[in-house]
Short mmCIF file of C-alpha atoms in Angstrom, two decimals:
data_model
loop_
_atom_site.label_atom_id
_atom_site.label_comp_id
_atom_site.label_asym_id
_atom_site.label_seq_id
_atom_site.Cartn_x
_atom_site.Cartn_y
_atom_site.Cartn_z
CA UNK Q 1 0.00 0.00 0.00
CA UNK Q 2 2.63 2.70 1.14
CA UNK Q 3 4.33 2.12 -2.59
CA UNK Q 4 0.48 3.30 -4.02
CA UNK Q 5 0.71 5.99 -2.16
CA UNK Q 6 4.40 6.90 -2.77
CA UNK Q 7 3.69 6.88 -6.17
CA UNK Q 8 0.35 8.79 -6.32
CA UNK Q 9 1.85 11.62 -3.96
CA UNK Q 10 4.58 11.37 -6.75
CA UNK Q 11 2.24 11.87 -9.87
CA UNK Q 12 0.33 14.48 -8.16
CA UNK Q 13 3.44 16.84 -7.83
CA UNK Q 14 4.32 15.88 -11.37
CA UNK Q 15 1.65 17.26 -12.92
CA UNK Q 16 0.99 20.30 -9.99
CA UNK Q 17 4.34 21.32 -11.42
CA UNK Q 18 3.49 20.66 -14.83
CA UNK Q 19 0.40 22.82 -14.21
CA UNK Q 20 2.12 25.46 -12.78
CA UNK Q 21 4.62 25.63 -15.48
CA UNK Q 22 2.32 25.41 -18.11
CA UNK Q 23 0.55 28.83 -16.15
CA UNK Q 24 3.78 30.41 -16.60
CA UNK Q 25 2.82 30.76 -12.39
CA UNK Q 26 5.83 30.82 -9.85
CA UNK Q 27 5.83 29.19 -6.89
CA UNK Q 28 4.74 32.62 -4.74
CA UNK Q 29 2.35 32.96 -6.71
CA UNK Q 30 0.72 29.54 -6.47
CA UNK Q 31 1.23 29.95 -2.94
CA UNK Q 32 -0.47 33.19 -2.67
CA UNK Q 33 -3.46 32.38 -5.09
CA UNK Q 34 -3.97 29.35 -2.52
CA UNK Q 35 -4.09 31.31 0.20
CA UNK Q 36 -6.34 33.68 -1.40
CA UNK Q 37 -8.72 30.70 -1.25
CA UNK Q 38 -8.56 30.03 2.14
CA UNK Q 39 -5.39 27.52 1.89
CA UNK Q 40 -3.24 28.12 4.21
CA UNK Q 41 0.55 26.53 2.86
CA UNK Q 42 4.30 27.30 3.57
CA UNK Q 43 6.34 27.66 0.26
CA UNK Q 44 8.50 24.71 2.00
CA UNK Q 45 5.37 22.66 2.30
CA UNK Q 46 4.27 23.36 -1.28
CA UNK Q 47 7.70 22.38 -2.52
CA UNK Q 48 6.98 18.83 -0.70
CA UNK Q 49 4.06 18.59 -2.64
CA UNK Q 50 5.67 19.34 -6.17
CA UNK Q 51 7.79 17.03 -5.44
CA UNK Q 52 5.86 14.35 -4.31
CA UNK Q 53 6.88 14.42 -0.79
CA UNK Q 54 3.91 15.72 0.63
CA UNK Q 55 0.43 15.14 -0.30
CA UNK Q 56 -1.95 17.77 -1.34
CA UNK Q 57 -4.90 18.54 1.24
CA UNK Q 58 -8.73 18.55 -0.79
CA UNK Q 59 -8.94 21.74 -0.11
CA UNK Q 60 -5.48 22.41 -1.72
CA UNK Q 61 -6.52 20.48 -4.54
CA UNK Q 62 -10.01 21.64 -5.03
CA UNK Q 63 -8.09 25.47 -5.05
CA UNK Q 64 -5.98 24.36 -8.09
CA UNK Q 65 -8.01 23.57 -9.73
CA UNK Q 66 -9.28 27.06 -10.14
CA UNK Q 67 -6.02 28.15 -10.04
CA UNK Q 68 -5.11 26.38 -13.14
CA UNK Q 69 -8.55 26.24 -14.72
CA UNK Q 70 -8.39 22.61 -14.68
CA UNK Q 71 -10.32 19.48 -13.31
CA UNK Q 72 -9.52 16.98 -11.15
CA UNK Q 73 -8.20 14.55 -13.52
CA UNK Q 74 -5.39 16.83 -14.66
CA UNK Q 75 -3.76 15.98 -11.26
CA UNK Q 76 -3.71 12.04 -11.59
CA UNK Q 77 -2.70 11.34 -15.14
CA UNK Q 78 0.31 9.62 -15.39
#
């Protein structure tokens, strides 16, 4: 189970990057557009979850996705 979940927290901050990148966003701006929505996250914390360290809250994700105009299934393709 923990290698699922090592690997989905690892796709997720894939494409959260990806996302961002393709938004021509920085991280500080991600970060402030979160909290903006009521997420409260640490730019060391977000950097855990682009990289696949951390995983993303539902609220973090549900903020994304209007943050990158996107829907859910942006975050989990692999």
């Amino acid at each position: 189970m923990e290698r699922v979940n090592q690997r989905t927290n690892h796709i997720l901050g894939f494409n959260i990057k990806r996302l961002r990148v393709e938004n021509n966003l920085r991280n500080i701006d991600v970060i402030t557009q979160l909290q903006l929505h009521g997420v409260s996250v640490s730019s060391s914390t977000y950097a855990k979850v682009e990289s696949g360290a951390n995983n993303p809250s539902v609220d973090m994700l549900i903020a994304l996705t209007h943050i990158f105009k996107c829907d859910f299934n942006a975050f989990f393709k692999s």
